[in-house]
C-alpha cells in the first residue's frame, strides 16, 4: 500500500489549492479526483467567477478576502498565469436590499474603497444598465472576476512542481481513519497517510455523510448571450461585474465580455435551482430557462440577451445558513473538511488552501473561521 503524509480527496478549486499549499510546505501529498484536471462536472468551471470584498453575506468574510487577494497575486506570479481581472463591480437593488445594504455594511466596517451611486449616475457611467429610479448601487473598484479552470490548473501545476502525486479518473469509494492514520480506497488501489483532507464539492452528502450536516445540492445554469450590436460595449474596461437584487429577493449576476467577439456575455441567477445530485443532474439547458433569464434582463440590461450562444450547468452545495463548512472533522482528529460553499466560495480558493494546510499540519489556523465550524448545526 502506498503511503503519503496527506491525501487530498477532490482536486477542484479547494482541493487543488490544498494540494498546492501542503506540497509547498514539504508534505508528501496524494491528490485524487474522479474526473480529469479542471473538469466541468462539479462547481469549478464556466470560465469566470465573481470576486469582491464588500461582502453582503457577512462582514466576517472580509479578512479572509483581503488575504485571498494577496494569495491570488502570489498564485499568478508563481504560476505565470493570468487568473484575475479587477474590472470593478456593482451591487444593485433597493437601498435596503441585502445585496446593497449588506455590501455597504462590510465596506464601511472594514474601510473598503466604494461609492454609493444613484440610479441616474449608474446609467451615466454604465450605460448598459437600467436601474429603476428607486434603485441604487454600491460600486467597488476592487471587484472583478477570476478564472476557475485556469486557477485549478495553476494550483495543480504548482502542487506537482512541489512533488505532489495527482491521480485523475480515480474516484474514491471509501475512507477510514484511526489514531494511526487514514486509509483511502479507490477502484484502483488503497492508500494510507497520516492525514486526510476532503474537498468533495457536490459529493459531500455521500463522502461526508457522518458529518450529520444537511447539505442540499442545487442545479445551476450559466447562460452566454451575444448582445445586440456585439460585445464592444461589454468589454471589461466598460462593463463591470454586477449582482442585481430585485423583488422578491431574486439575484441575477453578470460579467463583462471576457473571451472576444465569439465568447458572448455570461449571466445567471443566483440560487433558486432545483435540487439534484451529481449522478442525476440534468445537463441540458431548457428553452424555458433561457426565456426566463432573458425576460429578467430585458428591463435591466436591455440588449444583453440578444442571441443565446450556449450554457453550462454546475452545482451549488448549500448549507442551511449558506455559510461554508471548514474545519477538523469532529469525529476524526486527522481529517480536515472543506465543503458546503453555497455558490459563493470560489473567490476564497487561495486562502482556503492555506487554511486547510494550517489545520492539517497544526490543528489550528490564525484565520478567522469560527463562522464555518462543522459543529454549528
mmCIF file of C-alpha atoms in Angstrom:
data_model
loop_
_atom_site.group_PDB
_atom_site.id
_atom_site.type_symbol
_atom_site.label_atom_id
_atom_site.label_comp_id
_atom_site.label_asym_id
_atom_site.label_seq_id
_atom_site.Cartn_x
_atom_site.Cartn_y
_atom_site.Cartn_z
ATOM 1 C CA UNK A 1 0.000 0.000 0.000
ATOM 2 C CA UNK A 2 1.434 3.376 -0.999
ATOM 3 C CA UNK A 3 1.883 5.760 1.920
ATOM 4 C CA UNK A 4 1.840 9.550 1.989
ATOM 5 C CA UNK A 5 1.821 12.328 4.561
ATOM 6 C CA UNK A 6 -1.522 13.727 3.375
ATOM 7 C CA UNK A 7 -4.194 12.531 0.957
ATOM 8 C CA UNK A 8 -6.494 15.119 -0.631
ATOM 9 C CA UNK A 9 -9.848 13.890 -1.947
ATOM 10 C CA UNK A 10 -11.204 16.174 -4.673
ATOM 11 C CA UNK A 11 -8.979 18.346 -6.871
ATOM 12 C CA UNK A 12 -11.371 21.108 -7.854
ATOM 13 C CA UNK A 13 -10.969 24.647 -6.585
ATOM 14 C CA UNK A 14 -10.423 23.947 -2.892
ATOM 15 C CA UNK A 15 -8.703 20.579 -3.216
ATOM 16 C CA UNK A 16 -6.193 21.769 -5.809
ATOM 17 C CA UNK A 17 -5.311 24.719 -3.555
ATOM 18 C CA UNK A 18 -4.937 22.408 -0.533
ATOM 19 C CA UNK A 19 -2.654 20.076 -2.504
ATOM 20 C CA UNK A 20 -0.558 23.048 -3.631
ATOM 21 C CA UNK A 21 -0.156 24.568 -0.153
ATOM 22 C CA UNK A 22 0.549 21.240 1.544
ATOM 23 C CA UNK A 23 3.115 20.184 -1.034
ATOM 24 C CA UNK A 24 4.763 23.620 -0.869
ATOM 25 C CA UNK A 25 5.206 23.044 2.881
ATOM 26 C CA UNK A 26 7.135 19.855 2.239
ATOM 27 C CA UNK A 27 4.372 17.289 2.648
ATOM 28 C CA UNK A 28 4.235 14.124 0.564
ATOM 29 C CA UNK A 29 0.794 14.649 -0.977
ATOM 30 C CA UNK A 30 -1.512 12.359 -2.936
ATOM 31 C CA UNK A 31 -4.419 14.049 -4.687
ATOM 32 C CA UNK A 32 -7.366 12.029 -6.012
ATOM 33 C CA UNK A 33 -10.179 13.083 -8.332
ATOM 34 C CA UNK A 34 -12.915 11.119 -10.070
ATOM 35 C CA UNK A 35 -12.567 13.171 -13.272
ATOM 36 C CA UNK A 36 -9.767 14.821 -15.228
ATOM 37 C CA UNK A 37 -7.989 18.041 -14.266
ATOM 38 C CA UNK A 38 -10.082 21.234 -14.347
ATOM 39 C CA UNK A 39 -13.198 19.291 -15.366
ATOM 40 C CA UNK A 40 -16.722 20.637 -15.890
ATOM 41 C CA UNK A 41 -18.694 18.142 -13.788
ATOM 42 C CA UNK A 42 -18.684 19.912 -10.417
ATOM 43 C CA UNK A 43 -18.544 23.552 -9.330
ATOM 44 C CA UNK A 44 -15.215 24.932 -10.619
ATOM 45 C CA UNK A 45 -15.916 25.691 -14.264
ATOM 46 C CA UNK A 46 -17.735 28.079 -16.577
ATOM 47 C CA UNK A 47 -14.908 30.468 -17.448
ATOM 48 C CA UNK A 48 -15.443 33.055 -14.712
ATOM 49 C CA UNK A 49 -16.371 33.619 -11.082
ATOM 50 C CA UNK A 50 -17.058 36.931 -9.354
ATOM 51 C CA UNK A 51 -14.608 38.216 -6.776
ATOM 52 C CA UNK A 52 -15.419 41.077 -4.398
ATOM 53 C CA UNK A 53 -14.610 42.319 -0.905
ATOM 54 C CA UNK A 54 -17.701 44.355 0.090
ATOM 55 C CA UNK A 55 -19.297 41.134 1.183
ATOM 56 C CA UNK A 56 -23.055 41.254 1.711
ATOM 57 C CA UNK A 57 -23.161 37.713 3.136
ATOM 58 C CA UNK A 58 -21.384 38.772 6.360
ATOM 59 C CA UNK A 59 -18.608 41.250 7.262
ATOM 60 C CA UNK A 60 -16.795 38.335 8.943
ATOM 61 C CA UNK A 61 -15.680 37.167 5.492
ATOM 62 C CA UNK A 62 -13.719 40.333 4.716
ATOM 63 C CA UNK A 63 -10.417 39.446 6.464
ATOM 64 C CA UNK A 64 -10.347 36.196 4.519
ATOM 65 C CA UNK A 65 -10.976 38.096 1.296
ATOM 66 C CA UNK A 66 -8.159 40.529 1.996
ATOM 67 C CA UNK A 67 -5.779 37.600 2.440
ATOM 68 C CA UNK A 68 -7.240 35.825 -0.577
ATOM 69 C CA UNK A 69 -6.483 38.821 -2.783
ATOM 70 C CA UNK A 70 -2.839 38.665 -1.661
ATOM 71 C CA UNK A 71 -2.723 34.971 -2.460
ATOM 72 C CA UNK A 72 -4.351 35.427 -5.887
ATOM 73 C CA UNK A 73 -1.468 37.745 -6.764
ATOM 74 C CA UNK A 74 1.050 35.206 -5.485
ATOM 75 C CA UNK A 75 -0.614 32.397 -7.431
ATOM 76 C CA UNK A 76 -0.482 34.442 -10.643
ATOM 77 C CA UNK A 77 3.169 35.255 -10.044
ATOM 78 C CA UNK A 78 4.234 31.715 -9.161
ATOM 79 C CA UNK A 79 2.251 30.014 -11.927
ATOM 80 C CA UNK A 80 2.828 32.584 -14.662
ATOM 81 C CA UNK A 81 -0.907 32.531 -15.466
ATOM 82 C CA UNK A 82 -3.402 35.374 -15.722
ATOM 83 C CA UNK A 83 -6.185 34.482 -13.285
ATOM 84 C CA UNK A 84 -7.898 37.709 -12.209
ATOM 85 C CA UNK A 85 -9.228 40.982 -13.604
ATOM 86 C CA UNK A 86 -10.361 43.617 -11.128
ATOM 87 C CA UNK A 87 -12.623 45.418 -13.592
ATOM 88 C CA UNK A 88 -14.889 46.798 -10.833
ATOM 89 C CA UNK A 89 -18.248 45.628 -9.614
ATOM 90 C CA UNK A 90 -21.747 46.959 -8.955
ATOM 91 C CA UNK A 91 -24.127 45.635 -6.296
ATOM 92 C CA UNK A 92 -27.585 46.876 -7.291
ATOM 93 C CA UNK A 93 -31.059 46.926 -5.798
ATOM 94 C CA UNK A 94 -33.260 48.796 -3.370
ATOM 95 C CA UNK A 95 -31.298 50.633 -0.662
ATOM 96 C CA UNK A 96 -32.473 48.155 1.986
ATOM 97 C CA UNK A 97 -31.852 45.029 -0.109
ATOM 98 C CA UNK A 98 -29.322 42.521 1.221
ATOM 99 C CA UNK A 99 -27.158 42.973 -1.860
ATOM 100 C CA UNK A 100 -26.794 46.725 -1.351
ATOM 101 C CA UNK A 101 -27.189 47.164 2.407
ATOM 102 C CA UNK A 102 -25.063 44.135 3.251
ATOM 103 C CA UNK A 103 -22.303 45.213 0.875
ATOM 104 C CA UNK A 104 -22.373 48.714 2.354
ATOM 105 C CA UNK A 105 -22.117 47.336 5.898
ATOM 106 C CA UNK A 106 -18.996 45.325 5.051
ATOM 107 C CA UNK A 107 -17.420 48.187 3.105
ATOM 108 C CA UNK A 108 -17.975 50.692 5.900
ATOM 109 C CA UNK A 109 -16.986 48.326 8.699
ATOM 110 C CA UNK A 110 -13.679 47.436 7.044
ATOM 111 C CA UNK A 111 -12.927 50.753 5.340
ATOM 112 C CA UNK A 112 -13.053 49.306 1.837
ATOM 113 C CA UNK A 113 -12.988 51.657 -1.165
ATOM 114 C CA UNK A 114 -16.505 52.051 -2.537
ATOM 115 C CA UNK A 115 -19.039 54.537 -3.906
ATOM 116 C CA UNK A 116 -22.805 54.700 -3.467
ATOM 117 C CA UNK A 117 -24.346 55.593 -6.824
ATOM 118 C CA UNK A 118 -27.852 56.843 -7.535
ATOM 119 C CA UNK A 119 -29.815 55.364 -10.416
ATOM 120 C CA UNK A 120 -29.051 58.288 -12.698
ATOM 121 C CA UNK A 121 -25.313 58.065 -12.023
ATOM 122 C CA UNK A 122 -25.298 54.316 -12.715
ATOM 123 C CA UNK A 123 -26.991 54.925 -16.078
ATOM 124 C CA UNK A 124 -24.499 57.656 -16.939
ATOM 125 C CA UNK A 125 -21.382 55.685 -16.031
ATOM 126 C CA UNK A 126 -22.530 52.249 -17.129
ATOM 127 C CA UNK A 127 -24.993 52.799 -19.975
ATOM 128 C CA UNK A 128 -25.756 49.091 -20.443
ATOM 129 C CA UNK A 129 -27.508 49.060 -17.057
ATOM 130 C CA UNK A 130 -31.007 50.466 -16.488
ATOM 131 C CA UNK A 131 -31.807 50.555 -12.771
ATOM 132 C CA UNK A 132 -35.215 51.792 -11.694
ATOM 133 C CA UNK A 133 -35.412 55.239 -10.097
ATOM 134 C CA UNK A 134 -35.641 53.798 -6.567
ATOM 135 C CA UNK A 135 -32.626 51.507 -7.009
ATOM 136 C CA UNK A 136 -29.047 52.396 -6.095
ATOM 137 C CA UNK A 137 -25.708 50.683 -6.456
ATOM 138 C CA UNK A 138 -22.567 50.137 -4.456
ATOM 139 C CA UNK A 139 -19.586 50.348 -6.772
ATOM 140 C CA UNK A 140 -16.467 48.528 -5.628
ATOM 141 C CA UNK A 141 -13.355 49.222 -7.732
ATOM 142 C CA UNK A 142 -11.570 46.133 -6.361
ATOM 143 C CA UNK A 143 -14.277 43.725 -7.512
ATOM 144 C CA UNK A 144 -13.950 41.728 -10.706
ATOM 145 C CA UNK A 145 -13.637 38.147 -11.807
ATOM 146 C CA UNK A 146 -11.355 35.136 -11.527
ATOM 147 C CA UNK A 147 -10.832 32.279 -13.975
ATOM 148 C CA UNK A 148 -11.846 28.982 -12.315
ATOM 149 C CA UNK A 149 -10.401 26.452 -14.738
ATOM 150 C CA UNK A 150 -7.112 28.335 -15.036
ATOM 151 C CA UNK A 151 -6.953 28.621 -11.241
ATOM 152 C CA UNK A 152 -7.354 24.875 -10.797
ATOM 153 C CA UNK A 153 -4.703 24.234 -13.448
ATOM 154 C CA UNK A 154 -2.341 26.697 -11.759
ATOM 155 C CA UNK A 155 -2.718 25.073 -8.349
ATOM 156 C CA UNK A 156 -2.335 21.579 -9.792
ATOM 157 C CA UNK A 157 0.801 22.588 -11.694
ATOM 158 C CA UNK A 158 2.378 24.079 -8.571
ATOM 159 C CA UNK A 159 1.349 21.087 -6.456
ATOM 160 C CA UNK A 160 3.058 18.789 -8.968
ATOM 161 C CA UNK A 161 6.091 21.061 -9.090
ATOM 162 C CA UNK A 162 6.432 20.587 -5.320
ATOM 163 C CA UNK A 163 6.221 16.817 -5.676
ATOM 164 C CA UNK A 164 2.529 16.005 -5.214
ATOM 165 C CA UNK A 165 1.238 12.834 -6.866
ATOM 166 C CA UNK A 166 -2.017 13.672 -8.641
ATOM 167 C CA UNK A 167 -4.302 10.845 -9.750
ATOM 168 C CA UNK A 168 -7.244 11.602 -12.040
ATOM 169 C CA UNK A 169 -10.095 9.402 -13.233
ATOM 170 C CA UNK A 170 -9.788 7.579 -9.887
ATOM 171 C CA UNK A 171 -12.937 8.034 -7.794
ATOM 172 C CA UNK A 172 -12.775 7.341 -4.080
ATOM 173 C CA UNK A 173 -15.052 4.541 -2.903
ATOM 174 C CA UNK A 174 -14.395 4.794 0.856
ATOM 175 C CA UNK A 175 -12.119 6.215 3.505
ATOM 176 C CA UNK A 176 -11.465 5.259 7.119
ATOM 177 C CA UNK A 177 -9.472 6.822 9.917
ATOM 178 C CA UNK A 178 -7.924 5.673 13.168
ATOM 179 C CA UNK A 179 -5.448 7.187 15.639
ATOM 180 C CA UNK A 180 -2.708 5.663 13.477
ATOM 181 C CA UNK A 181 -3.755 7.404 10.244
ATOM 182 C CA UNK A 182 -6.160 7.140 7.350
ATOM 183 C CA UNK A 183 -6.799 4.675 4.548
ATOM 184 C CA UNK A 184 -8.449 5.741 1.289
ATOM 185 C CA UNK A 185 -9.785 3.153 -1.141
ATOM 186 C CA UNK A 186 -10.412 3.583 -4.849
ATOM 187 C CA UNK A 187 -11.240 1.093 -7.584
ATOM 188 C CA UNK A 188 -7.551 1.040 -8.465
ATOM 189 C CA UNK A 189 -5.794 0.795 -5.105
ATOM 190 C CA UNK A 190 -5.732 1.585 -1.400
ATOM 191 C CA UNK A 191 -3.553 4.334 0.045
ATOM 192 C CA UNK A 192 -2.544 5.282 3.579
ATOM 193 C CA UNK A 193 -1.486 8.586 5.097
ATOM 194 C CA UNK A 194 -1.153 10.395 8.369
ATOM 195 C CA UNK A 195 -3.874 12.897 7.467
ATOM 196 C CA UNK A 196 -6.765 13.344 5.071
ATOM 197 C CA UNK A 197 -8.300 16.469 3.505
ATOM 198 C CA UNK A 198 -11.765 16.054 1.994
ATOM 199 C CA UNK A 199 -12.907 18.664 -0.552
ATOM 200 C CA UNK A 200 -15.836 16.810 -2.105
ATOM 201 C CA UNK A 201 -17.908 19.570 -3.705
ATOM 202 C CA UNK A 202 -21.371 18.179 -4.529
ATOM 203 C CA UNK A 203 -20.271 14.705 -3.426
ATOM 204 C CA UNK A 204 -20.296 15.926 0.210
ATOM 205 C CA UNK A 205 -23.597 14.188 1.068
ATOM 206 C CA UNK A 206 -22.033 10.791 0.317
ATOM 207 C CA UNK A 207 -18.352 11.239 1.205
ATOM 208 C CA UNK A 208 -19.118 13.172 4.416
ATOM 209 C CA UNK A 209 -22.387 11.591 5.453
ATOM 210 C CA UNK A 210 -21.105 11.126 9.017
ATOM 211 C CA UNK A 211 -20.772 14.887 9.492
ATOM 212 C CA UNK A 212 -24.508 14.994 10.092
ATOM 213 C CA UNK A 213 -24.932 18.168 8.051
ATOM 214 C CA UNK A 214 -27.953 18.566 5.776
ATOM 215 C CA UNK A 215 -26.282 19.534 2.510
ATOM 216 C CA UNK A 216 -28.537 20.401 -0.410
ATOM 217 C CA UNK A 217 -27.086 20.107 -3.921
ATOM 218 C CA UNK A 218 -28.652 22.546 -6.365
ATOM 219 C CA UNK A 219 -28.511 22.613 -10.158
ATOM 220 C CA UNK A 220 -27.422 25.968 -11.553
ATOM 221 C CA UNK A 221 -27.261 27.231 -15.130
ATOM 222 C CA UNK A 222 -24.770 29.718 -16.576
ATOM 223 C CA UNK A 223 -26.008 31.408 -19.769
ATOM 224 C CA UNK A 224 -23.930 33.009 -22.527
ATOM 225 C CA UNK A 225 -25.508 35.605 -24.825
ATOM 226 C CA UNK A 226 -24.303 37.614 -27.797
ATOM 227 C CA UNK A 227 -25.561 41.152 -27.054
ATOM 228 C CA UNK A 228 -27.388 43.131 -29.712
ATOM 229 C CA UNK A 229 -24.737 45.091 -31.568
ATOM 230 C CA UNK A 230 -21.896 42.812 -30.390
ATOM 231 C CA UNK A 231 -19.675 42.762 -27.328
ATOM 232 C CA UNK A 232 -17.731 46.007 -27.768
ATOM 233 C CA UNK A 233 -19.845 47.846 -25.203
ATOM 234 C CA UNK A 234 -19.421 44.996 -22.723
ATOM 235 C CA UNK A 235 -15.640 44.722 -22.603
ATOM 236 C CA UNK A 236 -14.046 44.815 -19.121
ATOM 237 C CA UNK A 237 -12.945 48.429 -19.445
ATOM 238 C CA UNK A 238 -16.588 49.472 -19.948
ATOM 239 C CA UNK A 239 -18.719 46.896 -18.163
ATOM 240 C CA UNK A 240 -18.258 45.865 -14.501
ATOM 241 C CA UNK A 241 -19.414 42.622 -12.977
ATOM 242 C CA UNK A 242 -22.807 43.088 -11.347
ATOM 243 C CA UNK A 243 -25.081 41.430 -8.807
ATOM 244 C CA UNK A 244 -28.620 42.762 -9.026
ATOM 245 C CA UNK A 245 -31.303 42.027 -6.468
ATOM 246 C CA UNK A 246 -34.914 42.515 -7.433
ATOM 247 C CA UNK A 247 -38.189 41.509 -5.893
ATOM 248 C CA UNK A 248 -38.756 39.137 -4.223
ATOM 249 C CA UNK A 249 -35.075 38.875 -3.291
ATOM 250 C CA UNK A 250 -34.063 37.302 -6.615
ATOM 251 C CA UNK A 251 -30.477 37.973 -7.654
ATOM 252 C CA UNK A 252 -29.113 37.917 -11.184
ATOM 253 C CA UNK A 253 -25.408 38.398 -11.840
ATOM 254 C CA UNK A 254 -23.309 39.056 -14.886
ATOM 255 C CA UNK A 255 -19.850 39.662 -16.285
ATOM 256 C CA UNK A 256 -18.147 41.691 -18.973
ATOM 257 C CA UNK A 257 -17.377 40.046 -22.311
ATOM 258 C CA UNK A 258 -14.235 38.111 -21.424
ATOM 259 C CA UNK A 259 -13.421 35.998 -24.453
ATOM 260 C CA UNK A 260 -13.643 38.157 -27.539
ATOM 261 C CA UNK A 261 -16.388 38.601 -30.129
ATOM 262 C CA UNK A 262 -17.484 34.947 -30.100
ATOM 263 C CA UNK A 263 -17.448 34.448 -26.334
ATOM 264 C CA UNK A 264 -20.528 36.470 -25.519
ATOM 265 C CA UNK A 265 -21.551 37.721 -22.070
ATOM 266 C CA UNK A 266 -22.249 35.384 -19.165
ATOM 267 C CA UNK A 267 -25.233 35.867 -16.834
ATOM 268 C CA UNK A 268 -27.012 33.646 -14.316
ATOM 269 C CA UNK A 269 -29.495 33.603 -11.482
ATOM 270 C CA UNK A 270 -28.015 33.151 -8.012
ATOM 271 C CA UNK A 271 -29.582 30.127 -6.323
ATOM 272 C CA UNK A 272 -33.180 29.056 -6.848
ATOM 273 C CA UNK A 273 -32.234 25.985 -8.876
ATOM 274 C CA UNK A 274 -33.742 22.552 -8.499
ATOM 275 C CA UNK A 275 -32.374 20.048 -6.002
ATOM 276 C CA UNK A 276 -30.243 17.380 -7.682
ATOM 277 C CA UNK A 277 -27.325 15.006 -7.209
ATOM 278 C CA UNK A 278 -24.092 14.607 -9.173
ATOM 279 C CA UNK A 279 -25.422 11.419 -10.753
ATOM 280 C CA UNK A 280 -28.893 12.706 -11.677
ATOM 281 C CA UNK A 281 -28.284 16.343 -12.688
ATOM 282 C CA UNK A 282 -29.907 17.386 -15.966
ATOM 283 C CA UNK A 283 -27.098 18.836 -18.068
ATOM 284 C CA UNK A 284 -29.398 20.080 -20.825
ATOM 285 C CA UNK A 285 -30.443 23.745 -20.947
ATOM 286 C CA UNK A 286 -34.194 24.112 -21.355
ATOM 287 C CA UNK A 287 -35.765 26.741 -23.640
ATOM 288 C CA UNK A 288 -37.909 27.934 -20.718
ATOM 289 C CA UNK A 289 -34.780 28.657 -18.670
ATOM 290 C CA UNK A 290 -33.263 30.730 -21.465
ATOM 291 C CA UNK A 291 -36.541 32.637 -21.838
ATOM 292 C CA UNK A 292 -36.765 33.280 -18.088
ATOM 293 C CA UNK A 293 -33.329 34.842 -17.750
ATOM 294 C CA UNK A 294 -33.772 36.839 -20.978
ATOM 295 C CA UNK A 295 -37.087 38.234 -19.695
ATOM 296 C CA UNK A 296 -35.495 39.141 -16.354
ATOM 297 C CA UNK A 297 -32.723 41.046 -18.135
ATOM 298 C CA UNK A 298 -34.976 42.826 -20.620
ATOM 299 C CA UNK A 299 -35.704 45.852 -18.453
ATOM 300 C CA UNK A 300 -32.425 45.785 -16.507
ATOM 301 C CA UNK A 301 -29.778 45.219 -19.181
ATOM 302 C CA UNK A 302 -31.697 45.692 -22.444
ATOM 303 C CA UNK A 303 -29.987 44.190 -25.424
ATOM 304 C CA UNK A 304 -27.718 41.869 -23.466
ATOM 305 C CA UNK A 305 -29.769 38.731 -24.206
ATOM 306 C CA UNK A 306 -29.663 39.316 -27.942
ATOM 307 C CA UNK A 307 -28.774 35.816 -29.132
ATOM 308 C CA UNK A 308 -28.311 32.763 -26.969
ATOM 309 C CA UNK A 309 -24.902 31.165 -27.528
ATOM 310 C CA UNK A 310 -24.888 28.303 -25.056
ATOM 311 C CA UNK A 311 -24.879 27.377 -21.415
ATOM 312 C CA UNK A 312 -23.175 25.372 -18.691
ATOM 313 C CA UNK A 313 -24.686 23.563 -15.735
ATOM 314 C CA UNK A 314 -22.912 23.400 -12.403
ATOM 315 C CA UNK A 315 -23.818 22.527 -8.827
ATOM 316 C CA UNK A 316 -24.014 24.521 -5.615
ATOM 317 C CA UNK A 317 -23.625 22.527 -2.404
ATOM 318 C CA UNK A 318 -25.643 24.553 0.090
ATOM 319 C CA UNK A 319 -25.720 24.524 3.879
ATOM 320 C CA UNK A 320 -28.789 25.615 5.807
ATOM 321 C CA UNK A 321 -27.263 29.010 6.667
ATOM 322 C CA UNK A 322 -25.372 29.338 3.328
ATOM 323 C CA UNK A 323 -22.044 29.651 5.154
ATOM 324 C CA UNK A 324 -19.134 27.321 4.478
ATOM 325 C CA UNK A 325 -18.022 24.218 6.360
ATOM 326 C CA UNK A 326 -14.283 24.330 7.088
ATOM 327 C CA UNK A 327 -12.574 22.598 9.966
ATOM 328 C CA UNK A 328 -11.369 19.403 11.554
ATOM 329 C CA UNK A 329 -13.880 16.592 11.231
ATOM 330 C CA UNK A 330 -15.493 16.355 14.695
ATOM 331 C CA UNK A 331 -15.334 12.564 14.613
ATOM 332 C CA UNK A 332 -11.849 12.139 13.141
ATOM 333 C CA UNK A 333 -8.913 14.146 14.507
ATOM 334 C CA UNK A 334 -6.741 13.534 11.442
ATOM 335 C CA UNK A 335 -9.385 14.501 8.850
ATOM 336 C CA UNK A 336 -9.996 18.090 7.683
ATOM 337 C CA UNK A 337 -13.028 19.060 5.597
ATOM 338 C CA UNK A 338 -13.937 21.938 3.284
ATOM 339 C CA UNK A 339 -17.364 21.872 1.685
ATOM 340 C CA UNK A 340 -20.794 23.498 1.516
ATOM 341 C CA UNK A 341 -19.565 26.607 -0.282
ATOM 342 C CA UNK A 342 -23.140 27.516 -1.202
ATOM 343 C CA UNK A 343 -22.413 29.164 -4.520
ATOM 344 C CA UNK A 344 -20.100 31.919 -3.275
ATOM 345 C CA UNK A 345 -16.868 30.130 -2.382
ATOM 346 C CA UNK A 346 -14.555 30.249 -5.381
ATOM 347 C CA UNK A 347 -13.120 33.681 -4.620
ATOM 348 C CA UNK A 348 -11.753 32.158 -1.393
ATOM 349 C CA UNK A 349 -9.855 29.330 -3.100
ATOM 350 C CA UNK A 350 -6.322 30.556 -2.294
ATOM 351 C CA UNK A 351 -6.974 31.310 1.366
ATOM 352 C CA UNK A 352 -8.947 28.092 1.883
ATOM 353 C CA UNK A 353 -5.925 26.194 0.583
ATOM 354 C CA UNK A 354 -3.781 27.982 3.145
ATOM 355 C CA UNK A 355 -6.304 27.303 5.926
ATOM 356 C CA UNK A 356 -6.525 23.610 5.079
ATOM 357 C CA UNK A 357 -2.741 23.303 5.180
ATOM 358 C CA UNK A 358 -2.701 25.044 8.582
ATOM 359 C CA UNK A 359 -5.397 22.798 10.038
ATOM 360 C CA UNK A 360 -3.843 19.628 8.678
ATOM 361 C CA UNK A 361 -0.347 20.345 9.936
ATOM 362 C CA UNK A 362 -1.015 22.108 13.247
ATOM 363 C CA UNK A 363 -4.702 21.571 14.054
ATOM 364 C CA UNK A 364 -5.332 25.338 14.072
ATOM 365 C CA UNK A 365 -5.156 28.444 11.897
ATOM 366 C CA UNK A 366 -4.765 32.151 12.556
ATOM 367 C CA UNK A 367 -7.522 32.875 10.048
ATOM 368 C CA UNK A 368 -10.990 33.628 11.486
ATOM 369 C CA UNK A 369 -13.052 30.557 10.577
ATOM 370 C CA UNK A 370 -15.438 30.310 13.522
ATOM 371 C CA UNK A 371 -18.370 31.042 11.206
ATOM 372 C CA UNK A 372 -17.631 27.790 9.369
ATOM 373 C CA UNK A 373 -17.469 25.389 12.333
ATOM 374 C CA UNK A 374 -18.855 21.955 11.303
ATOM 375 C CA UNK A 375 -20.456 21.661 14.747
ATOM 376 C CA UNK A 376 -22.596 24.797 14.466
ATOM 377 C CA UNK A 377 -25.568 22.805 13.185
#
